[in-house]
Amino acid sequence: MDKTSLVLGFFLIVVGIPVIADVLNKIHKRNTALRERELEIMGSQTAEKAAQYAARTERLEQRVRVLERIVTDKGLDLAAEIDGLREEPVPARPIEH
């Protein structure tokens, strides 16, 4: 081997490999940071949706409690009131000429 090949090989080993490794390391760090940011955003969106579902569930539970109270407190009286509303005639409006 001649000196030029030997110097070129040495330069490649001493300079080229660390430079390539550094570039690959920076790319990896950048991709990792991007993925972490994506996961943070996804986590905050998931938390927001969970809070919305919890609020909706709470509203539905309140409505069910009210319905249970109506059914258990009034029982038959409620059925009679509903039937009474059905039987009342709707007043007719006078016809205008």
PDB file of N, CA and C in Angstrom:
ATOM      1  N   MET A   1       0.837  -1.190   0.000  1.00  0.00           N
ATOM      2  CA  MET A   1       0.000   0.000   0.000  1.00  0.00           C
ATOM      3  C   MET A   1       0.876   1.244   0.000  1.00  0.00           C
ATOM      4  N   ASP A   2       0.418   2.220  -0.667  1.00  0.00           N
ATOM      5  CA  ASP A   2       1.191   3.460  -0.694  1.00  0.00           C
ATOM      6  C   ASP A   2       0.763   4.383   0.445  1.00  0.00           C
ATOM      7  N   LYS A   3       1.507   5.443   0.683  1.00  0.00           N
ATOM      8  CA  LYS A   3       1.246   6.356   1.797  1.00  0.00           C
ATOM      9  C   LYS A   3      -0.089   7.069   1.671  1.00  0.00           C
ATOM     10  N   THR A   4      -0.493   7.389   0.466  1.00  0.00           N
ATOM     11  CA  THR A   4      -1.745   8.113   0.256  1.00  0.00           C
ATOM     12  C   THR A   4      -2.932   7.278   0.730  1.00  0.00           C
ATOM     13  N   SER A   5      -2.957   6.019   0.399  1.00  0.00           N
ATOM     14  CA  SER A   5      -4.042   5.137   0.828  1.00  0.00           C
ATOM     15  C   SER A   5      -4.047   4.988   2.337  1.00  0.00           C
ATOM     16  N   LEU A   6      -2.867   4.890   2.907  1.00  0.00           N
ATOM     17  CA  LEU A   6      -2.754   4.745   4.342  1.00  0.00           C
ATOM     18  C   LEU A   6      -3.240   6.003   5.064  1.00  0.00           C
ATOM     19  N   VAL A   7      -2.877   7.172   4.590  1.00  0.00           N
ATOM     20  CA  VAL A   7      -3.312   8.430   5.185  1.00  0.00           C
ATOM     21  C   VAL A   7      -4.809   8.608   5.005  1.00  0.00           C
ATOM     22  N   LEU A   8      -5.316   8.259   3.841  1.00  0.00           N
ATOM     23  CA  LEU A   8      -6.754   8.369   3.579  1.00  0.00           C
ATOM     24  C   LEU A   8      -7.537   7.428   4.491  1.00  0.00           C
ATOM     25  N   GLY A   9      -7.086   6.223   4.663  1.00  0.00           N
ATOM     26  CA  GLY A   9      -7.733   5.262   5.563  1.00  0.00           C
ATOM     27  C   GLY A   9      -7.707   5.754   6.992  1.00  0.00           C
ATOM     28  N   PHE A  10      -6.551   6.265   7.425  1.00  0.00           N
ATOM     29  CA  PHE A  10      -6.434   6.805   8.775  1.00  0.00           C
ATOM     30  C   PHE A  10      -7.389   7.987   8.972  1.00  0.00           C
ATOM     31  N   PHE A  11      -7.441   8.879   8.009  1.00  0.00           N
ATOM     32  CA  PHE A  11      -8.333  10.042   8.072  1.00  0.00           C
ATOM     33  C   PHE A  11      -9.795   9.586   8.168  1.00  0.00           C
ATOM     34  N   LEU A  12     -10.153   8.584   7.377  1.00  0.00           N
ATOM     35  CA  LEU A  12     -11.525   8.058   7.392  1.00  0.00           C
ATOM     36  C   LEU A  12     -11.869   7.496   8.766  1.00  0.00           C
ATOM     37  N   ILE A  13     -10.931   6.749   9.362  1.00  0.00           N
ATOM     38  CA  ILE A  13     -11.194   6.153  10.670  1.00  0.00           C
ATOM     39  C   ILE A  13     -11.237   7.220  11.757  1.00  0.00           C
ATOM     40  N   VAL A  14     -10.299   8.113  11.765  1.00  0.00           N
ATOM     41  CA  VAL A  14     -10.183   9.092  12.844  1.00  0.00           C
ATOM     42  C   VAL A  14     -11.219  10.209  12.720  1.00  0.00           C
ATOM     43  N   VAL A  15     -11.527  10.665  11.525  1.00  0.00           N
ATOM     44  CA  VAL A  15     -12.421  11.808  11.338  1.00  0.00           C
ATOM     45  C   VAL A  15     -13.792  11.374  10.813  1.00  0.00           C
ATOM     46  N   GLY A  16     -13.822  10.539   9.815  1.00  0.00           N
ATOM     47  CA  GLY A  16     -15.071  10.195   9.127  1.00  0.00           C
ATOM     48  C   GLY A  16     -16.058   9.463   9.999  1.00  0.00           C
ATOM     49  N   ILE A  17     -15.623   8.435  10.705  1.00  0.00           N
ATOM     50  CA  ILE A  17     -16.543   7.640  11.530  1.00  0.00           C
ATOM     51  C   ILE A  17     -17.140   8.479  12.665  1.00  0.00           C
ATOM     52  N   PRO A  18     -16.343   9.263  13.411  1.00  0.00           N
ATOM     53  CA  PRO A  18     -16.967  10.101  14.453  1.00  0.00           C
ATOM     54  C   PRO A  18     -17.938  11.142  13.890  1.00  0.00           C
ATOM     55  N   VAL A  19     -17.635  11.708  12.741  1.00  0.00           N
ATOM     56  CA  VAL A  19     -18.543  12.692  12.134  1.00  0.00           C
ATOM     57  C   VAL A  19     -19.862  12.023  11.758  1.00  0.00           C
ATOM     58  N   ILE A  20     -19.774  10.864  11.134  1.00  0.00           N
ATOM     59  CA  ILE A  20     -20.989  10.128  10.748  1.00  0.00           C
ATOM     60  C   ILE A  20     -21.776   9.736  11.994  1.00  0.00           C
ATOM     61  N   ALA A  21     -21.067   9.256  13.038  1.00  0.00           N
ATOM     62  CA  ALA A  21     -21.739   8.884  14.283  1.00  0.00           C
ATOM     63  C   ALA A  21     -22.426  10.093  14.918  1.00  0.00           C
ATOM     64  N   ASP A  22     -21.786  11.239  14.891  1.00  0.00           N
ATOM     65  CA  ASP A  22     -22.368  12.457  15.461  1.00  0.00           C
ATOM     66  C   ASP A  22     -23.621  12.876  14.698  1.00  0.00           C
ATOM     67  N   VAL A  23     -23.578  12.814  13.385  1.00  0.00           N
ATOM     68  CA  VAL A  23     -24.740  13.172  12.560  1.00  0.00           C
ATOM     69  C   VAL A  23     -25.896  12.219  12.863  1.00  0.00           C
ATOM     70  N   LEU A  24     -25.616  10.927  12.929  1.00  0.00           N
ATOM     71  CA  LEU A  24     -26.665   9.947  13.233  1.00  0.00           C
ATOM     72  C   LEU A  24     -27.226  10.165  14.644  1.00  0.00           C
ATOM     73  N   ASN A  25     -26.370  10.509  15.580  1.00  0.00           N
ATOM     74  CA  ASN A  25     -26.809  10.776  16.947  1.00  0.00           C
ATOM     75  C   ASN A  25     -27.738  11.987  16.992  1.00  0.00           C
ATOM     76  N   LYS A  26     -27.399  13.048  16.257  1.00  0.00           N
ATOM     77  CA  LYS A  26     -28.254  14.241  16.224  1.00  0.00           C
ATOM     78  C   LYS A  26     -29.615  13.927  15.610  1.00  0.00           C
ATOM     79  N   ILE A  27     -29.620  13.128  14.546  1.00  0.00           N
ATOM     80  CA  ILE A  27     -30.881  12.731  13.909  1.00  0.00           C
ATOM     81  C   ILE A  27     -31.733  11.937  14.896  1.00  0.00           C
ATOM     82  N   HIS A  28     -31.086  11.022  15.621  1.00  0.00           N
ATOM     83  CA  HIS A  28     -31.807  10.206  16.601  1.00  0.00           C
ATOM     84  C   HIS A  28     -32.388  11.079  17.719  1.00  0.00           C
ATOM     85  N   LYS A  29     -31.612  12.023  18.233  1.00  0.00           N
ATOM     86  CA  LYS A  29     -32.099  12.918  19.292  1.00  0.00           C
ATOM     87  C   LYS A  29     -33.277  13.758  18.806  1.00  0.00           C
ATOM     88  N   ARG A  30     -33.178  14.229  17.582  1.00  0.00           N
ATOM     89  CA  ARG A  30     -34.249  15.050  17.012  1.00  0.00           C
ATOM     90  C   ARG A  30     -35.544  14.237  16.875  1.00  0.00           C
ATOM     91  N   ASN A  31     -35.410  13.018  16.366  1.00  0.00           N
ATOM     92  CA  ASN A  31     -36.579  12.150  16.228  1.00  0.00           C
ATOM     93  C   ASN A  31     -37.171  11.799  17.590  1.00  0.00           C
ATOM     94  N   THR A  32     -36.312  11.579  18.571  1.00  0.00           N
ATOM     95  CA  THR A  32     -36.793  11.267  19.918  1.00  0.00           C
ATOM     96  C   THR A  32     -37.533  12.457  20.513  1.00  0.00           C
ATOM     97  N   ALA A  33     -37.000  13.647  20.350  1.00  0.00           N
ATOM     98  CA  ALA A  33     -37.663  14.851  20.868  1.00  0.00           C
ATOM     99  C   ALA A  33     -39.015  15.060  20.181  1.00  0.00           C
ATOM    100  N   LEU A  34     -39.064  14.829  18.882  1.00  0.00           N
ATOM    101  CA  LEU A  34     -40.319  14.968  18.146  1.00  0.00           C
ATOM    102  C   LEU A  34     -41.347  13.966  18.651  1.00  0.00           C
ATOM    103  N   ARG A  35     -40.922  12.738  18.853  1.00  0.00           N
ATOM    104  CA  ARG A  35     -41.842  11.697  19.335  1.00  0.00           C
ATOM    105  C   ARG A  35     -42.340  12.026  20.746  1.00  0.00           C
ATOM    106  N   GLU A  36     -41.462  12.537  21.596  1.00  0.00           N
ATOM    107  CA  GLU A  36     -41.874  12.927  22.945  1.00  0.00           C
ATOM    108  C   GLU A  36     -42.916  14.043  22.888  1.00  0.00           C
ATOM    109  N   ARG A  37     -42.714  14.997  22.022  1.00  0.00           N
ATOM    110  CA  ARG A  37     -43.673  16.104  21.871  1.00  0.00           C
ATOM    111  C   ARG A  37     -45.027  15.580  21.381  1.00  0.00           C
ATOM    112  N   GLU A  38     -44.987  14.664  20.423  1.00  0.00           N
ATOM    113  CA  GLU A  38     -46.230  14.065  19.926  1.00  0.00           C
ATOM    114  C   GLU A  38     -46.969  13.352  21.057  1.00  0.00           C
ATOM    115  N   LEU A  39     -46.223  12.626  21.890  1.00  0.00           N
ATOM    116  CA  LEU A  39     -46.842  11.914  23.001  1.00  0.00           C
ATOM    117  C   LEU A  39     -47.411  12.871  24.045  1.00  0.00           C
ATOM    118  N   GLU A  40     -46.735  13.997  24.278  1.00  0.00           N
ATOM    119  CA  GLU A  40     -47.259  15.004  25.203  1.00  0.00           C
ATOM    120  C   GLU A  40     -48.580  15.562  24.699  1.00  0.00           C
ATOM    121  N   ILE A  41     -48.622  15.885  23.416  1.00  0.00           N
ATOM    122  CA  ILE A  41     -49.850  16.433  22.825  1.00  0.00           C
ATOM    123  C   ILE A  41     -50.967  15.395  22.896  1.00  0.00           C
ATOM    124  N   MET A  42     -50.643  14.163  22.553  1.00  0.00           N
ATOM    125  CA  MET A  42     -51.641  13.097  22.589  1.00  0.00           C
ATOM    126  C   MET A  42     -52.138  12.879  24.019  1.00  0.00           C
ATOM    127  N   GLY A  43     -51.233  12.970  24.977  1.00  0.00           N
ATOM    128  CA  GLY A  43     -51.628  12.809  26.376  1.00  0.00           C
ATOM    129  C   GLY A  43     -52.547  13.916  26.841  1.00  0.00           C
ATOM    130  N   SER A  44     -52.266  15.141  26.450  1.00  0.00           N
ATOM    131  CA  SER A  44     -53.132  16.257  26.862  1.00  0.00           C
ATOM    132  C   SER A  44     -54.501  16.155  26.191  1.00  0.00           C
ATOM    133  N   GLN A  45     -54.525  15.725  24.933  1.00  0.00           N
ATOM    134  CA  GLN A  45     -55.806  15.546  24.254  1.00  0.00           C
ATOM    135  C   GLN A  45     -56.609  14.429  24.906  1.00  0.00           C
ATOM    136  N   THR A  46     -55.932  13.352  25.279  1.00  0.00           N
ATOM    137  CA  THR A  46     -56.610  12.239  25.938  1.00  0.00           C
ATOM    138  C   THR A  46     -57.160  12.673  27.287  1.00  0.00           C
ATOM    139  N   ALA A  47     -56.389  13.451  28.036  1.00  0.00           N
ATOM    140  CA  ALA A  47     -56.852  13.941  29.334  1.00  0.00           C
ATOM    141  C   ALA A  47     -58.067  14.850  29.159  1.00  0.00           C
ATOM    142  N   GLU A  48     -58.042  15.682  28.126  1.00  0.00           N
ATOM    143  CA  GLU A  48     -59.175  16.579  27.875  1.00  0.00           C
ATOM    144  C   GLU A  48     -60.428  15.782  27.524  1.00  0.00           C
ATOM    145  N   LYS A  49     -60.278  14.764  26.688  1.00  0.00           N
ATOM    146  CA  LYS A  49     -61.429  13.926  26.338  1.00  0.00           C
ATOM    147  C   LYS A  49     -61.948  13.186  27.564  1.00  0.00           C
ATOM    148  N   ALA A  50     -61.048  12.696  28.402  1.00  0.00           N
ATOM    149  CA  ALA A  50     -61.470  11.994  29.619  1.00  0.00           C
ATOM    150  C   ALA A  50     -62.253  12.931  30.527  1.00  0.00           C
ATOM    151  N   ALA A  51     -61.828  14.173  30.631  1.00  0.00           N
ATOM    152  CA  ALA A  51     -62.549  15.148  31.458  1.00  0.00           C
ATOM    153  C   ALA A  51     -63.939  15.422  30.876  1.00  0.00           C
ATOM    154  N   GLN A  52     -64.029  15.517  29.557  1.00  0.00           N
ATOM    155  CA  GLN A  52     -65.327  15.734  28.918  1.00  0.00           C
ATOM    156  C   GLN A  52     -66.257  14.548  29.166  1.00  0.00           C
ATOM    157  N   TYR A  53     -65.717  13.323  29.023  1.00  0.00           N
ATOM    158  CA  TYR A  53     -66.530  12.128  29.267  1.00  0.00           C
ATOM    159  C   TYR A  53     -66.964  12.064  30.728  1.00  0.00           C
ATOM    160  N   ALA A  54     -66.079  12.442  31.645  1.00  0.00           N
ATOM    161  CA  ALA A  54     -66.423  12.421  33.070  1.00  0.00           C
ATOM    162  C   ALA A  54     -67.537  13.415  33.361  1.00  0.00           C
ATOM    163  N   ALA A  55     -67.459  14.601  32.769  1.00  0.00           N
ATOM    164  CA  ALA A  55     -68.496  15.616  32.975  1.00  0.00           C
ATOM    165  C   ALA A  55     -69.831  15.138  32.405  1.00  0.00           C
ATOM    166  N   ARG A  56     -69.768  14.536  31.238  1.00  0.00           N
ATOM    167  CA  ARG A  56     -71.011  14.042  30.614  1.00  0.00           C
ATOM    168  C   ARG A  56     -71.598  12.907  31.450  1.00  0.00           C
ATOM    169  N   THR A  57     -70.745  12.032  31.935  1.00  0.00           N
ATOM    170  CA  THR A  57     -71.213  10.930  32.773  1.00  0.00           C
ATOM    171  C   THR A  57     -71.854  11.462  34.046  1.00  0.00           C
ATOM    172  N   GLU A  58     -71.244  12.486  34.629  1.00  0.00           N
ATOM    173  CA  GLU A  58     -71.805  13.091  35.847  1.00  0.00           C
ATOM    174  C   GLU A  58     -73.185  13.682  35.571  1.00  0.00           C
ATOM    175  N   ARG A  59     -73.342  14.374  34.440  1.00  0.00           N
ATOM    176  CA  ARG A  59     -74.655  14.936  34.090  1.00  0.00           C
ATOM    177  C   ARG A  59     -75.691  13.825  33.904  1.00  0.00           C
ATOM    178  N   LEU A  60     -75.294  12.755  33.235  1.00  0.00           N
ATOM    179  CA  LEU A  60     -76.224  11.636  33.023  1.00  0.00           C
ATOM    180  C   LEU A  60     -76.604  10.978  34.353  1.00  0.00           C
ATOM    181  N   GLU A  61     -75.633  10.840  35.245  1.00  0.00           N
ATOM    182  CA  GLU A  61     -75.926  10.256  36.552  1.00  0.00           C
ATOM    183  C   GLU A  61     -76.893  11.140  37.334  1.00  0.00           C
ATOM    184  N   GLN A  62     -76.731  12.455  37.241  1.00  0.00           N
ATOM    185  CA  GLN A  62     -77.665  13.362  37.917  1.00  0.00           C
ATOM    186  C   GLN A  62     -79.074  13.208  37.365  1.00  0.00           C
ATOM    187  N   ARG A  63     -79.172  13.078  36.056  1.00  0.00           N
ATOM    188  CA  ARG A  63     -80.492  12.911  35.438  1.00  0.00           C
ATOM    189  C   ARG A  63     -81.137  11.603  35.874  1.00  0.00           C
ATOM    190  N   VAL A  64     -80.324  10.552  35.944  1.00  0.00           N
ATOM    191  CA  VAL A  64     -80.856   9.257  36.376  1.00  0.00           C
ATOM    192  C   VAL A  64     -81.328   9.351  37.825  1.00  0.00           C
ATOM    193  N   ARG A  65     -80.569  10.055  38.686  1.00  0.00           N
ATOM    194  CA  ARG A  65     -80.990  10.227  40.084  1.00  0.00           C
ATOM    195  C   ARG A  65     -82.324  10.958  40.164  1.00  0.00           C
ATOM    196  N   VAL A  66     -82.485  11.990  39.344  1.00  0.00           N
ATOM    197  CA  VAL A  66     -83.755  12.732  39.338  1.00  0.00           C
ATOM    198  C   VAL A  66     -84.890  11.821  38.887  1.00  0.00           C
ATOM    199  N   LEU A  67     -84.648  11.055  37.835  1.00  0.00           N
ATOM    200  CA  LEU A  67     -85.698  10.138  37.355  1.00  0.00           C
ATOM    201  C   LEU A  67     -86.024   9.088  38.407  1.00  0.00           C
ATOM    202  N   GLU A  68     -85.015   8.559  39.076  1.00  0.00           N
ATOM    203  CA  GLU A  68     -85.259   7.567  40.130  1.00  0.00           C
ATOM    204  C   GLU A  68     -86.080   8.184  41.265  1.00  0.00           C
ATOM    205  N   ARG A  69     -85.756   9.431  41.631  1.00  0.00           N
ATOM    206  CA  ARG A  69     -86.486  10.108  42.697  1.00  0.00           C
ATOM    207  C   ARG A  69     -87.940  10.340  42.281  1.00  0.00           C
ATOM    208  N   ILE A  70     -88.153  10.722  41.035  1.00  0.00           N
ATOM    209  CA  ILE A  70     -89.525  10.951  40.546  1.00  0.00           C
ATOM    210  C   ILE A  70     -90.314   9.655  40.613  1.00  0.00           C
ATOM    211  N   VAL A  71     -89.698   8.587  40.142  1.00  0.00           N
ATOM    212  CA  VAL A  71     -90.405   7.301  40.100  1.00  0.00           C
ATOM    213  C   VAL A  71     -90.669   6.785  41.506  1.00  0.00           C
ATOM    214  N   THR A  72     -89.699   6.878  42.384  1.00  0.00           N
ATOM    215  CA  THR A  72     -89.890   6.314  43.731  1.00  0.00           C
ATOM    216  C   THR A  72     -90.722   7.226  44.628  1.00  0.00           C
ATOM    217  N   ASP A  73     -90.640   8.531  44.481  1.00  0.00           N
ATOM    218  CA  ASP A  73     -91.381   9.440  45.363  1.00  0.00           C
ATOM    219  C   ASP A  73     -92.860   9.530  44.996  1.00  0.00           C
ATOM    220  N   LYS A  74     -93.147   9.637  43.735  1.00  0.00           N
ATOM    221  CA  LYS A  74     -94.528   9.874  43.337  1.00  0.00           C
ATOM    222  C   LYS A  74     -95.245   8.591  42.940  1.00  0.00           C
ATOM    223  N   GLY A  75     -94.541   7.658  42.368  1.00  0.00           N
ATOM    224  CA  GLY A  75     -95.139   6.370  42.018  1.00  0.00           C
ATOM    225  C   GLY A  75     -96.384   6.504  41.177  1.00  0.00           C
ATOM    226  N   LEU A  76     -97.509   6.086  41.771  1.00  0.00           N
ATOM    227  CA  LEU A  76     -98.778   6.062  41.043  1.00  0.00           C
ATOM    228  C   LEU A  76     -99.328   7.455  40.797  1.00  0.00           C
ATOM    229  N   ASP A  77     -99.024   8.395  41.691  1.00  0.00           N
ATOM    230  CA  ASP A  77     -99.514   9.768  41.496  1.00  0.00           C
ATOM    231  C   ASP A  77     -99.003  10.340  40.179  1.00  0.00           C
ATOM    232  N   LEU A  78     -97.786  10.022  39.858  1.00  0.00           N
ATOM    233  CA  LEU A  78     -97.198  10.512  38.614  1.00  0.00           C
ATOM    234  C   LEU A  78     -97.944   9.956  37.413  1.00  0.00           C
ATOM    235  N   ALA A  79     -98.264   8.672  37.449  1.00  0.00           N
ATOM    236  CA  ALA A  79     -99.005   8.069  36.338  1.00  0.00           C
ATOM    237  C   ALA A  79    -100.369   8.721  36.194  1.00  0.00           C
ATOM    238  N   ALA A  80    -101.006   9.009  37.321  1.00  0.00           N
ATOM    239  CA  ALA A  80    -102.322   9.661  37.278  1.00  0.00           C
ATOM    240  C   ALA A  80    -102.206  11.076  36.710  1.00  0.00           C
ATOM    241  N   GLU A  81    -101.156  11.798  37.093  1.00  0.00           N
ATOM    242  CA  GLU A  81    -100.948  13.145  36.561  1.00  0.00           C
ATOM    243  C   GLU A  81    -100.720  13.117  35.055  1.00  0.00           C
ATOM    244  N   ILE A  82     -99.938  12.155  34.594  1.00  0.00           N
ATOM    245  CA  ILE A  82     -99.683  12.047  33.151  1.00  0.00           C
ATOM    246  C   ILE A  82    -100.979  11.734  32.419  1.00  0.00           C
ATOM    247  N   ASP A  83    -101.757  10.779  32.966  1.00  0.00           N
ATOM    248  CA  ASP A  83    -103.030  10.439  32.324  1.00  0.00           C
ATOM    249  C   ASP A  83    -103.976  11.642  32.333  1.00  0.00           C
ATOM    250  N   GLY A  84    -103.938  12.409  33.414  1.00  0.00           N
ATOM    251  CA  GLY A  84    -104.775  13.602  33.489  1.00  0.00           C
ATOM    252  C   GLY A  84    -104.394  14.626  32.435  1.00  0.00           C
ATOM    253  N   LEU A  85    -103.147  14.759  32.169  1.00  0.00           N
ATOM    254  CA  LEU A  85    -102.705  15.684  31.128  1.00  0.00           C
ATOM    255  C   LEU A  85    -103.148  15.218  29.749  1.00  0.00           C
ATOM    256  N   ARG A  86    -103.172  13.934  29.563  1.00  0.00           N
ATOM    257  CA  ARG A  86    -103.577  13.402  28.250  1.00  0.00           C
ATOM    258  C   ARG A  86    -105.059  13.619  27.997  1.00  0.00           C
ATOM    259  N   GLU A  87    -105.862  13.564  29.056  1.00  0.00           N
ATOM    260  CA  GLU A  87    -107.310  13.640  28.901  1.00  0.00           C
ATOM    261  C   GLU A  87    -107.822  15.065  28.781  1.00  0.00           C
ATOM    262  N   GLU A  88    -107.041  16.059  29.223  1.00  0.00           N
ATOM    263  CA  GLU A  88    -107.507  17.438  29.136  1.00  0.00           C
ATOM    264  C   GLU A  88    -107.590  17.880  27.683  1.00  0.00           C
ATOM    265  N   PRO A  89    -108.718  18.424  27.302  1.00  0.00           N
ATOM    266  CA  PRO A  89    -108.832  18.892  25.909  1.00  0.00           C
ATOM    267  C   PRO A  89    -108.014  20.170  25.698  1.00  0.00           C
ATOM    268  N   VAL A  90    -107.502  20.297  24.534  1.00  0.00           N
ATOM    269  CA  VAL A  90    -106.744  21.494  24.184  1.00  0.00           C
ATOM    270  C   VAL A  90    -107.751  22.556  23.781  1.00  0.00           C
ATOM    271  N   PRO A  91    -107.706  23.756  24.417  1.00  0.00           N
ATOM    272  CA  PRO A  91    -108.676  24.799  24.071  1.00  0.00           C
ATOM    273  C   PRO A  91    -108.485  25.249  22.631  1.00  0.00           C
ATOM    274  N   ALA A  92    -109.620  25.379  21.927  1.00  0.00           N
ATOM    275  CA  ALA A  92    -109.583  25.790  20.547  1.00  0.00           C
ATOM    276  C   ALA A  92    -109.485  27.305  20.453  1.00  0.00           C
ATOM    277  N   ARG A  93    -108.749  27.773  19.489  1.00  0.00           N
ATOM    278  CA  ARG A  93    -108.660  29.220  19.281  1.00  0.00           C
ATOM    279  C   ARG A  93    -109.858  29.688  18.466  1.00  0.00           C
ATOM    280  N   PRO A  94    -110.334  30.871  18.770  1.00  0.00           N
ATOM    281  CA  PRO A  94    -111.480  31.380  17.978  1.00  0.00           C
ATOM    282  C   PRO A  94    -111.048  31.637  16.539  1.00  0.00           C
ATOM    283  N   ILE A  95    -111.971  31.391  15.660  1.00  0.00           N
ATOM    284  CA  ILE A  95    -111.713  31.591  14.235  1.00  0.00           C
ATOM    285  C   ILE A  95    -111.957  33.067  13.918  1.00  0.00           C
ATOM    286  N   GLU A  96    -110.990  33.672  13.293  1.00  0.00           N
ATOM    287  CA  GLU A  96    -111.123  35.086  12.933  1.00  0.00           C
ATOM    288  C   GLU A  96    -111.579  35.193  11.481  1.00  0.00           C
ATOM    289  N   HIS A  97    -112.534  36.086  11.260  1.00  0.00           N
ATOM    290  CA  HIS A  97    -113.043  36.291   9.903  1.00  0.00           C
ATOM    291  C   HIS A  97    -112.618  37.597   9.365  1.00  0.00           C
TER     292      HIS A  97
END
